[in-house]
PDB file of N, CA and C in Angstrom:
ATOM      1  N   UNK Y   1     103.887 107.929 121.616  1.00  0.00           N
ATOM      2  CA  UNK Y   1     103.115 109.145 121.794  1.00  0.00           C
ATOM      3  C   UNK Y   1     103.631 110.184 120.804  1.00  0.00           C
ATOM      4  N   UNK Y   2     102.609 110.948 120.178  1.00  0.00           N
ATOM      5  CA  UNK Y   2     102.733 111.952 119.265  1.00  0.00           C
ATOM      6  C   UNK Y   2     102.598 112.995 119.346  1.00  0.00           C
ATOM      7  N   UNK Y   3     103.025 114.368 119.313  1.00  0.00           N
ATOM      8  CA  UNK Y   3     102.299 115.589 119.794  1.00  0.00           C
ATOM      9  C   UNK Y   3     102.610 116.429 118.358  1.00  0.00           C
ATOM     10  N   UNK Y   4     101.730 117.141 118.257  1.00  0.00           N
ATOM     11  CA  UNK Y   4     101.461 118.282 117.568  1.00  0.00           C
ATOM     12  C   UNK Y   4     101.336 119.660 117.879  1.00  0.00           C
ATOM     13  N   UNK Y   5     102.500 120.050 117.474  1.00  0.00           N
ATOM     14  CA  UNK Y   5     101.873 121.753 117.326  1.00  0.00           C
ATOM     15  C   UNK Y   5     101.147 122.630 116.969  1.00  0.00           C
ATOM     16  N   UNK Y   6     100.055 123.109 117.039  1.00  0.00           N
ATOM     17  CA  UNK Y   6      99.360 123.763 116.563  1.00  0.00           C
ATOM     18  C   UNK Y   6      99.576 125.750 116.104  1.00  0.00           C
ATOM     19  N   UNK Y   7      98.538 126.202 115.448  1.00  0.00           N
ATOM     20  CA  UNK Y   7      99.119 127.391 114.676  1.00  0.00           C
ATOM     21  C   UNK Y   7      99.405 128.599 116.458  1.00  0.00           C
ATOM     22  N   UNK Y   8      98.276 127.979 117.108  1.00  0.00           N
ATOM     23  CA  UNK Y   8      98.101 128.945 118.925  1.00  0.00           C
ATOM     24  C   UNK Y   8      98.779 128.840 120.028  1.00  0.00           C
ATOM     25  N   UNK Y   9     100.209 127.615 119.178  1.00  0.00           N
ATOM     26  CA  UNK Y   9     100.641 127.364 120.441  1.00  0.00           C
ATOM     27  C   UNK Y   9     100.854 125.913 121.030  1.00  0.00           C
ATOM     28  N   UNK Y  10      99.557 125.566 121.445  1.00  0.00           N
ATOM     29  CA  UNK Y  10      98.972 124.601 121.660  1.00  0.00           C
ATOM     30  C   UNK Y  10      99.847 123.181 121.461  1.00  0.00           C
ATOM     31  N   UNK Y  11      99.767 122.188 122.298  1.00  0.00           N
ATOM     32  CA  UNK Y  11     100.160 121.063 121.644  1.00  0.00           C
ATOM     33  C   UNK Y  11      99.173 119.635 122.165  1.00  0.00           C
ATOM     34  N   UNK Y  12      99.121 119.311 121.235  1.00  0.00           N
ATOM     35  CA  UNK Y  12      97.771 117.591 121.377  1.00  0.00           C
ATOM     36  C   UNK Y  12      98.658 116.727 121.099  1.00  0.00           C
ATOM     37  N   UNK Y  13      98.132 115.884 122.155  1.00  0.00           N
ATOM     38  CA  UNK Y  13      99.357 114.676 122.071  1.00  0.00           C
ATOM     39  C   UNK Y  13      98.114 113.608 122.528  1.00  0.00           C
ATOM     40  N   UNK Y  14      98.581 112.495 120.923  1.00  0.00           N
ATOM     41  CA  UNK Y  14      97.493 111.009 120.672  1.00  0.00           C
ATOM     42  C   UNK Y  14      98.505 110.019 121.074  1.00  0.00           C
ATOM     43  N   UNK Y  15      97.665 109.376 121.166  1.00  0.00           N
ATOM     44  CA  UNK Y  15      98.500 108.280 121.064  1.00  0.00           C
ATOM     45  C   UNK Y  15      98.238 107.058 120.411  1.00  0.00           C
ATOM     46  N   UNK Y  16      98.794 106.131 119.660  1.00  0.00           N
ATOM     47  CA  UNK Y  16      98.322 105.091 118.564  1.00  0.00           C
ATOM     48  C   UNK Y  16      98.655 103.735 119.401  1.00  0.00           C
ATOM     49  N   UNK Y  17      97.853 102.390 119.071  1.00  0.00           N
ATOM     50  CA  UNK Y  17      98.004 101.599 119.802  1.00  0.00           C
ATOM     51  C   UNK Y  17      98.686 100.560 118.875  1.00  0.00           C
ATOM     52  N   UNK Y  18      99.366  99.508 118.852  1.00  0.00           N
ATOM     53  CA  UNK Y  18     100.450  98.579 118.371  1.00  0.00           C
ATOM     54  C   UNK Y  18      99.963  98.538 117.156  1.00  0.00           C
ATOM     55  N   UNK Y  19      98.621  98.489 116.968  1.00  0.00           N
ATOM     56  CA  UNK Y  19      98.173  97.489 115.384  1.00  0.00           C
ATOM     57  C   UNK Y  19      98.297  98.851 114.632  1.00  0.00           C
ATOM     58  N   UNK Y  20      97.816  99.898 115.231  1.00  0.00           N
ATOM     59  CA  UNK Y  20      98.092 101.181 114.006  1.00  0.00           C
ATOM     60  C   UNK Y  20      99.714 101.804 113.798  1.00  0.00           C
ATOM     61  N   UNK Y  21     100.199 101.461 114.978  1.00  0.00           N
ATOM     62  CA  UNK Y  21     101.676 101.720 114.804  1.00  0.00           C
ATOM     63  C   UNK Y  21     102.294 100.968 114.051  1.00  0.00           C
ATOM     64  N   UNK Y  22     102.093  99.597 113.797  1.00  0.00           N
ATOM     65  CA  UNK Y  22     102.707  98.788 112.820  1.00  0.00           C
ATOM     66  C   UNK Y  22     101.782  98.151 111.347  1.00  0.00           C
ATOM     67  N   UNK Y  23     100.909  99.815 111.487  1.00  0.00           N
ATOM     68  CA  UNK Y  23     100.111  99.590 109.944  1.00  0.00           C
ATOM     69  C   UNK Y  23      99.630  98.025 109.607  1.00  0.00           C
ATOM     70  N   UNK Y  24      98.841  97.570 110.246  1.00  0.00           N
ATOM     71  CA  UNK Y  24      98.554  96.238 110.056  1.00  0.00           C
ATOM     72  C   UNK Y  24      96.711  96.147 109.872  1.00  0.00           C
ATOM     73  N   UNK Y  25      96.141  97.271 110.261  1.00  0.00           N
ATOM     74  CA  UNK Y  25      94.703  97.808 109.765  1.00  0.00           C
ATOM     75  C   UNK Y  25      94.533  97.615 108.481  1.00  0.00           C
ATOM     76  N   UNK Y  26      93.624  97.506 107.849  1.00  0.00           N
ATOM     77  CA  UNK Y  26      92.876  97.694 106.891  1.00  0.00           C
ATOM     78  C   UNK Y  26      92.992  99.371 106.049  1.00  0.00           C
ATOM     79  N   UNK Y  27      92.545 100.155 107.110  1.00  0.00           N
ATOM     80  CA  UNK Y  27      92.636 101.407 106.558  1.00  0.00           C
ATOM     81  C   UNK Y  27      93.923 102.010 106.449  1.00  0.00           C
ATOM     82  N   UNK Y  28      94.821 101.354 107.504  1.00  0.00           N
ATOM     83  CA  UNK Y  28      96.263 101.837 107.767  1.00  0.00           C
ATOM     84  C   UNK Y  28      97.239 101.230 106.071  1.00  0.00           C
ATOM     85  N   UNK Y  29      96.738  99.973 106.063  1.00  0.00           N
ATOM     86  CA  UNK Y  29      97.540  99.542 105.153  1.00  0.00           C
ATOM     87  C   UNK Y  29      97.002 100.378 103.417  1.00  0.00           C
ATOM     88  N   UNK Y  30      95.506 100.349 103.536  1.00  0.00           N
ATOM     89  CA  UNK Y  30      95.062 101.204 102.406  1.00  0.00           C
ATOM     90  C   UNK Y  30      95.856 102.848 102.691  1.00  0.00           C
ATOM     91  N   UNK Y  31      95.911 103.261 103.625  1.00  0.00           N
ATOM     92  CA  UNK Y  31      96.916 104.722 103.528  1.00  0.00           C
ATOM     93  C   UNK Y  31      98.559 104.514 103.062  1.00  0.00           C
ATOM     94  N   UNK Y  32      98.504 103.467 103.429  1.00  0.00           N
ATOM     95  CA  UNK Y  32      99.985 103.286 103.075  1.00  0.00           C
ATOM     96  C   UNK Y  32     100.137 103.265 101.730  1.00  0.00           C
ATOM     97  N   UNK Y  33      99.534 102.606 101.416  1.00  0.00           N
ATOM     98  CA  UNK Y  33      99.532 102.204  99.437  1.00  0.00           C
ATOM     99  C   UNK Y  33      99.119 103.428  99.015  1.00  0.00           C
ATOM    100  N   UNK Y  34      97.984 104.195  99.163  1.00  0.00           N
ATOM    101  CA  UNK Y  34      97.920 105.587  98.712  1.00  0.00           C
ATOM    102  C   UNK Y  34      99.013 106.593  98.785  1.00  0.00           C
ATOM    103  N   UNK Y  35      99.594 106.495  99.866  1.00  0.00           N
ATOM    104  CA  UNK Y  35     100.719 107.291  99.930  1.00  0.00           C
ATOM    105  C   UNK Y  35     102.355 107.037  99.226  1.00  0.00           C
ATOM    106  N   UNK Y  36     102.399 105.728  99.075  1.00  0.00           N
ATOM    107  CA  UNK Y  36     103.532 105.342  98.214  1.00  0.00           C
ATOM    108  C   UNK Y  36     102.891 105.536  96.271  1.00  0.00           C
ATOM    109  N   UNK Y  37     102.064 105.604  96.132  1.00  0.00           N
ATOM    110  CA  UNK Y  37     101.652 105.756  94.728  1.00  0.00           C
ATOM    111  C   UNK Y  37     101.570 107.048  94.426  1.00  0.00           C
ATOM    112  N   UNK Y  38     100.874 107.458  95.812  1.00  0.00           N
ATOM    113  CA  UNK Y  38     101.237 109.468  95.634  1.00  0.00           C
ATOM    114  C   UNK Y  38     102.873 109.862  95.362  1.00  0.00           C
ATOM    115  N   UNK Y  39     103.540 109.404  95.923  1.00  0.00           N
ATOM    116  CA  UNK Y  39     105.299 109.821  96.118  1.00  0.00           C
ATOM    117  C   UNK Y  39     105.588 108.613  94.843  1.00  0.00           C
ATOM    118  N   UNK Y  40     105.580 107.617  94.368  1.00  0.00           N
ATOM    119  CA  UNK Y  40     105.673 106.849  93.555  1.00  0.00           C
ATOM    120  C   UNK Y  40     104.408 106.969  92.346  1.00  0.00           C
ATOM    121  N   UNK Y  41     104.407 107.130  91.584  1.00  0.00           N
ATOM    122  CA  UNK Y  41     103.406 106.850  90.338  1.00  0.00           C
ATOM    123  C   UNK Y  41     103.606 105.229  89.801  1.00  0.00           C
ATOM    124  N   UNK Y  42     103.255 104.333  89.944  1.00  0.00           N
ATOM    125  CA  UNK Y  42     103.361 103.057  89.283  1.00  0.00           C
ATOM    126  C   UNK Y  42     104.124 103.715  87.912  1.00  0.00           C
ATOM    127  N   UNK Y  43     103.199 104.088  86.998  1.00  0.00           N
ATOM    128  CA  UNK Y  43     103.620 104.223  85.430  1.00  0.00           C
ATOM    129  C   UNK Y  43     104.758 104.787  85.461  1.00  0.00           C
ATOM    130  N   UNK Y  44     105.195 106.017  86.183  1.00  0.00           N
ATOM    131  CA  UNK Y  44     106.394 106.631  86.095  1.00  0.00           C
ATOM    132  C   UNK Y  44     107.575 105.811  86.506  1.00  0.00           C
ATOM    133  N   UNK Y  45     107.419 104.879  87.699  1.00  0.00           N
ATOM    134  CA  UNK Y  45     108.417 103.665  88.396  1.00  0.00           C
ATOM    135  C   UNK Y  45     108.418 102.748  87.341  1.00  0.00           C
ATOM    136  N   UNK Y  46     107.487 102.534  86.677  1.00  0.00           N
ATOM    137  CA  UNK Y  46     107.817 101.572  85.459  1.00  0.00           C
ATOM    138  C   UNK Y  46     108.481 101.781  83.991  1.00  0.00           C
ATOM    139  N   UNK Y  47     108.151 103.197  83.855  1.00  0.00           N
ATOM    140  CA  UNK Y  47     109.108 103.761  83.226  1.00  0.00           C
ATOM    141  C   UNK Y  47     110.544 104.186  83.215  1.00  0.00           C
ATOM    142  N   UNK Y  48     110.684 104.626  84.527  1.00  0.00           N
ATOM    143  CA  UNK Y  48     111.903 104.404  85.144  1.00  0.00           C
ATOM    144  C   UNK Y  48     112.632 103.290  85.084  1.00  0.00           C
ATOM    145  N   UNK Y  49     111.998 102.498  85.490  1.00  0.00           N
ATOM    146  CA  UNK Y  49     112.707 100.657  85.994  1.00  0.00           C
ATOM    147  C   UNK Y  49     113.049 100.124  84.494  1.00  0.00           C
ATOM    148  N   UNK Y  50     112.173 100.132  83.931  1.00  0.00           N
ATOM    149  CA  UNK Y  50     112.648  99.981  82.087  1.00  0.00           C
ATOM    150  C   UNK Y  50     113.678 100.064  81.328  1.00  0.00           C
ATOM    151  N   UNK Y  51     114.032 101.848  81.584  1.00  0.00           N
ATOM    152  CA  UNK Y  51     114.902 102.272  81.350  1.00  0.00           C
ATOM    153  C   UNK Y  51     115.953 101.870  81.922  1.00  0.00           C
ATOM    154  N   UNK Y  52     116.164 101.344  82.842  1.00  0.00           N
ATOM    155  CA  UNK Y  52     117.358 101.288  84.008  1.00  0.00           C
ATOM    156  C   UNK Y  52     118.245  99.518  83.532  1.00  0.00           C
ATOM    157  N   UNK Y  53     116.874  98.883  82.962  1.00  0.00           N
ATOM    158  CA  UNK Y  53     117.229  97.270  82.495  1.00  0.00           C
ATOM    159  C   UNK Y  53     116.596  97.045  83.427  1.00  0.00           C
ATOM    160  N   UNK Y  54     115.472  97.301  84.530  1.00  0.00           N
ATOM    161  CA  UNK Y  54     115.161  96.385  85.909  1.00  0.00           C
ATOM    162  C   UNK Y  54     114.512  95.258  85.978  1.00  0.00           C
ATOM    163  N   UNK Y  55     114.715  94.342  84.814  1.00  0.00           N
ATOM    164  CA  UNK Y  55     113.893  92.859  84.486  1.00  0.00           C
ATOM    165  C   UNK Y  55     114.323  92.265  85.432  1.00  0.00           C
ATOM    166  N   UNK Y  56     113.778  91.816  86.400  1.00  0.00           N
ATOM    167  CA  UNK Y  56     113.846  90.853  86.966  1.00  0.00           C
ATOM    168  C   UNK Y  56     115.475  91.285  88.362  1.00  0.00           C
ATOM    169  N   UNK Y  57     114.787  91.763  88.908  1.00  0.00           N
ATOM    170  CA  UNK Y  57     115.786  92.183  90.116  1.00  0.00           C
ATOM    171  C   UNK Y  57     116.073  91.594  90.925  1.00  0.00           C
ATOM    172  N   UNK Y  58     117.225  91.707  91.230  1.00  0.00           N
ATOM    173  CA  UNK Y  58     117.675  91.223  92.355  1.00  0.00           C
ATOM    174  C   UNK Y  58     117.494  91.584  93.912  1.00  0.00           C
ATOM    175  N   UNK Y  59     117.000  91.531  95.307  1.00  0.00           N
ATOM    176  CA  UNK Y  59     116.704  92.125  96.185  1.00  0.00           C
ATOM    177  C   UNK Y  59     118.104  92.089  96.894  1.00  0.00           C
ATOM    178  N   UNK Y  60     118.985  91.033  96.821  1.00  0.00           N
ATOM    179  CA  UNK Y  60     120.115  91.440  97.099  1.00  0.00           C
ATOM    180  C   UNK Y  60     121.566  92.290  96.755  1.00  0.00           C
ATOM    181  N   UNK Y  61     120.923  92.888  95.237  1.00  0.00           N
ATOM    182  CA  UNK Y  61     121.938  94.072  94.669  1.00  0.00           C
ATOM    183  C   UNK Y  61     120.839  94.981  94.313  1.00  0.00           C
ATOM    184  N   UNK Y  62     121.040  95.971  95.436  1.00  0.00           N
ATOM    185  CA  UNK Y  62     120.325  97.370  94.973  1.00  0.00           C
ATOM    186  C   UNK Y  62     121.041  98.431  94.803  1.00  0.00           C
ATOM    187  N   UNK Y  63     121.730  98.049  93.573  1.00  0.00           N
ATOM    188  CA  UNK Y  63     121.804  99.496  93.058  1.00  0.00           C
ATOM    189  C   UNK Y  63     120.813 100.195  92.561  1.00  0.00           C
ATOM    190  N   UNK Y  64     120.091  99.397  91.931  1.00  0.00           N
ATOM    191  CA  UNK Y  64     119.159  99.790  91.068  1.00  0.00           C
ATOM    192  C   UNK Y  64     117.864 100.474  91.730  1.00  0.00           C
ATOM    193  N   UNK Y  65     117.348  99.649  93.030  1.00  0.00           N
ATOM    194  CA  UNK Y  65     116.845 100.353  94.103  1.00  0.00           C
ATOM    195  C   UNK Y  65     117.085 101.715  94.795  1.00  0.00           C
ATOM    196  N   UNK Y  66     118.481 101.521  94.900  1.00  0.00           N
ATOM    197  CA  UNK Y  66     119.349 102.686  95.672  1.00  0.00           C
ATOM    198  C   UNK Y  66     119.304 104.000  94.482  1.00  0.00           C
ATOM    199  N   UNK Y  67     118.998 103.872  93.045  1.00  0.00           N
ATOM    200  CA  UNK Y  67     118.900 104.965  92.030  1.00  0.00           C
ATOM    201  C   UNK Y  67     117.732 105.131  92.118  1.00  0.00           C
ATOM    202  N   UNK Y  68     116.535 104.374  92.042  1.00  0.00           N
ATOM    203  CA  UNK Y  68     115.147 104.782  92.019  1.00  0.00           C
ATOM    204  C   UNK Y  68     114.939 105.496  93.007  1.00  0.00           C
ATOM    205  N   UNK Y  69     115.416 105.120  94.258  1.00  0.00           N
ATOM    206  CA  UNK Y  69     114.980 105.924  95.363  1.00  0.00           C
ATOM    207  C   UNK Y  69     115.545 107.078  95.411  1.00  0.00           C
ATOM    208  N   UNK Y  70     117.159 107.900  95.291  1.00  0.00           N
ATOM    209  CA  UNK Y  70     117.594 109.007  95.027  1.00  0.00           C
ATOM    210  C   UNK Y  70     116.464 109.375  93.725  1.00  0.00           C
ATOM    211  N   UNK Y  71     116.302 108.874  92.784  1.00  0.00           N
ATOM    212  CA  UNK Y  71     115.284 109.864  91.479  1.00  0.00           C
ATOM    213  C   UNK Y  71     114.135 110.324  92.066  1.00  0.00           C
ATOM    214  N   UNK Y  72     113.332 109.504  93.081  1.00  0.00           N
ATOM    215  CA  UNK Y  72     111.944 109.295  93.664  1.00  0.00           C
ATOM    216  C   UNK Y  72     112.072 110.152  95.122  1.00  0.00           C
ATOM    217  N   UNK Y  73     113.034 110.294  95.219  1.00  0.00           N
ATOM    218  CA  UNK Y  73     114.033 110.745  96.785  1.00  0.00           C
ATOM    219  C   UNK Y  73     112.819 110.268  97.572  1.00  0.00           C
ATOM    220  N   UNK Y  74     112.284 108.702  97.833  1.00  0.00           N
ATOM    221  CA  UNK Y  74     111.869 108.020  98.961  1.00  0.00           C
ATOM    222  C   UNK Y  74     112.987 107.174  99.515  1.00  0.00           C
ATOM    223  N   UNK Y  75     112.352 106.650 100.349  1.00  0.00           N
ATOM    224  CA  UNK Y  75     113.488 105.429 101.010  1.00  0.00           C
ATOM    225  C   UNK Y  75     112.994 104.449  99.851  1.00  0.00           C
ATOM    226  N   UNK Y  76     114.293 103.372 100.247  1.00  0.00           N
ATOM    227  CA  UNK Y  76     114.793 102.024  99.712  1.00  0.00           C
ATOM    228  C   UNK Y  76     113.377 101.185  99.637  1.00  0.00           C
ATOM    229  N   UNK Y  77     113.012 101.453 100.694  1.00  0.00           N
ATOM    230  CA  UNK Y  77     112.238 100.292 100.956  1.00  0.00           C
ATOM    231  C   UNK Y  77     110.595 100.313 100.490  1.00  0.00           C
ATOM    232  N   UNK Y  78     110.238 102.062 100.067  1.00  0.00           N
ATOM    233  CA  UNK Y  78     109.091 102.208  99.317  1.00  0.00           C
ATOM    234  C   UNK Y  78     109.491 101.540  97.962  1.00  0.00           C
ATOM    235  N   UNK Y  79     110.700 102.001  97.359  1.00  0.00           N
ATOM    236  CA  UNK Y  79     110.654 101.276  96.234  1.00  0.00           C
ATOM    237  C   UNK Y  79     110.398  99.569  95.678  1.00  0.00           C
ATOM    238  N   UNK Y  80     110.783  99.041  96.976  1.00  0.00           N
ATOM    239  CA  UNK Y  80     111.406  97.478  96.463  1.00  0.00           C
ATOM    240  C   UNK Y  80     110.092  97.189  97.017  1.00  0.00           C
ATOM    241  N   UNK Y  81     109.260  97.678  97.461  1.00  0.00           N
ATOM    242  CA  UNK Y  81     108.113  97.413  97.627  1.00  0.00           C
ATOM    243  C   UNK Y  81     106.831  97.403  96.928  1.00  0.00           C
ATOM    244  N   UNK Y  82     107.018  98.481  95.966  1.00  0.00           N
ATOM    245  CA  UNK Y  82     106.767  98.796  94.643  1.00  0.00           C
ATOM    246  C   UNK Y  82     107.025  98.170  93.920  1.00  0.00           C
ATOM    247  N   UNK Y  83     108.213  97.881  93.273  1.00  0.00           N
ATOM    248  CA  UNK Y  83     109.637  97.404  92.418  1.00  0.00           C
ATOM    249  C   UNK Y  83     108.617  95.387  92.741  1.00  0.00           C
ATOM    250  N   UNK Y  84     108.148  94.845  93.625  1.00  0.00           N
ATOM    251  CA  UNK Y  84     107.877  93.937  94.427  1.00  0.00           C
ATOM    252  C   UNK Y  84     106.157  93.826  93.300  1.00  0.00           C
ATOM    253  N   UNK Y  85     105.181  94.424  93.605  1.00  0.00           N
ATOM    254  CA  UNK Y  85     104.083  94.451  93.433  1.00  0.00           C
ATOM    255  C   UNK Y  85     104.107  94.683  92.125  1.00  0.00           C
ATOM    256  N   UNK Y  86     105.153  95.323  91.132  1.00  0.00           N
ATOM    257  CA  UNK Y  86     104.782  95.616  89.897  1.00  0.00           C
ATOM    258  C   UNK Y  86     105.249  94.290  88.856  1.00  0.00           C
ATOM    259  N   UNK Y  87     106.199  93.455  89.900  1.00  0.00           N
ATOM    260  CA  UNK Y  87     106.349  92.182  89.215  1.00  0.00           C
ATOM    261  C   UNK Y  87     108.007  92.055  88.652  1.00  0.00           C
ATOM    262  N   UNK Y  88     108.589  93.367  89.206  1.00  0.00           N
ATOM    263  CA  UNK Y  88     109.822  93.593  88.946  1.00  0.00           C
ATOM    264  C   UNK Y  88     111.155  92.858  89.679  1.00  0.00           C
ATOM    265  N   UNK Y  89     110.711  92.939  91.150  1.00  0.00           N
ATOM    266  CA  UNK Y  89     111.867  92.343  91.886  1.00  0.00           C
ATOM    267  C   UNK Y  89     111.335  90.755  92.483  1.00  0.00           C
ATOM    268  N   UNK Y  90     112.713  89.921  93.133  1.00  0.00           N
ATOM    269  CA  UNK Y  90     112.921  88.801  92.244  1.00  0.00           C
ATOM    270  C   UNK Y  90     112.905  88.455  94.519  1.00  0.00           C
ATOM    271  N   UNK Y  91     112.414  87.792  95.166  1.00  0.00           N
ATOM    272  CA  UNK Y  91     113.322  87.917  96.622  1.00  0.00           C
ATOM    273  C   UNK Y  91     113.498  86.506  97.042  1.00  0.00           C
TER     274      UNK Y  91
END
């Protein structure tokens, strides 16, 4: 359960059912990817990762993860997820 504050006070409280809580929708999973490309730019993560040497990564040594994400200041796990889809990391 979720509640929100509103500007009057007020608070609304939804509630989401398993499949939207664990983003497994269609639209859920399309928000997800929009929102990691918003906070992530592909081109800029690839520019980044370039620079860094990130050919071919390792998922079990993230340093390299652990720097993208302090530069990107997301979590670990937007990156290697990214880092994953752009053809970079190795699992």
């Amino acid at each position: 359960m979720n509640m929100i504050h509103t500007q009057d006070g007020a608070v609304d409280v939804f509630k989401r059912d398993w499949v939207e809580a664990f983003g497994v929708t269609r639209l859920e999973i399309d928000a997800n990817i929009f929102a990691a490309e918003l906070l992530v730019p592909s081109e800029h993560l690839h520019i980044r990762a370039t620079k860094l040497g990130a050919n071919g990564i390792d998922l079990a040594d993230d340093a390299i993860i652990t720097r993208l994400a302090d530069d990107f200041v997301v979590p670990k796990q937007v990156i290697a997820v990214k880092l994953y889809r752009l053809g970079y990391l190795q699992v």
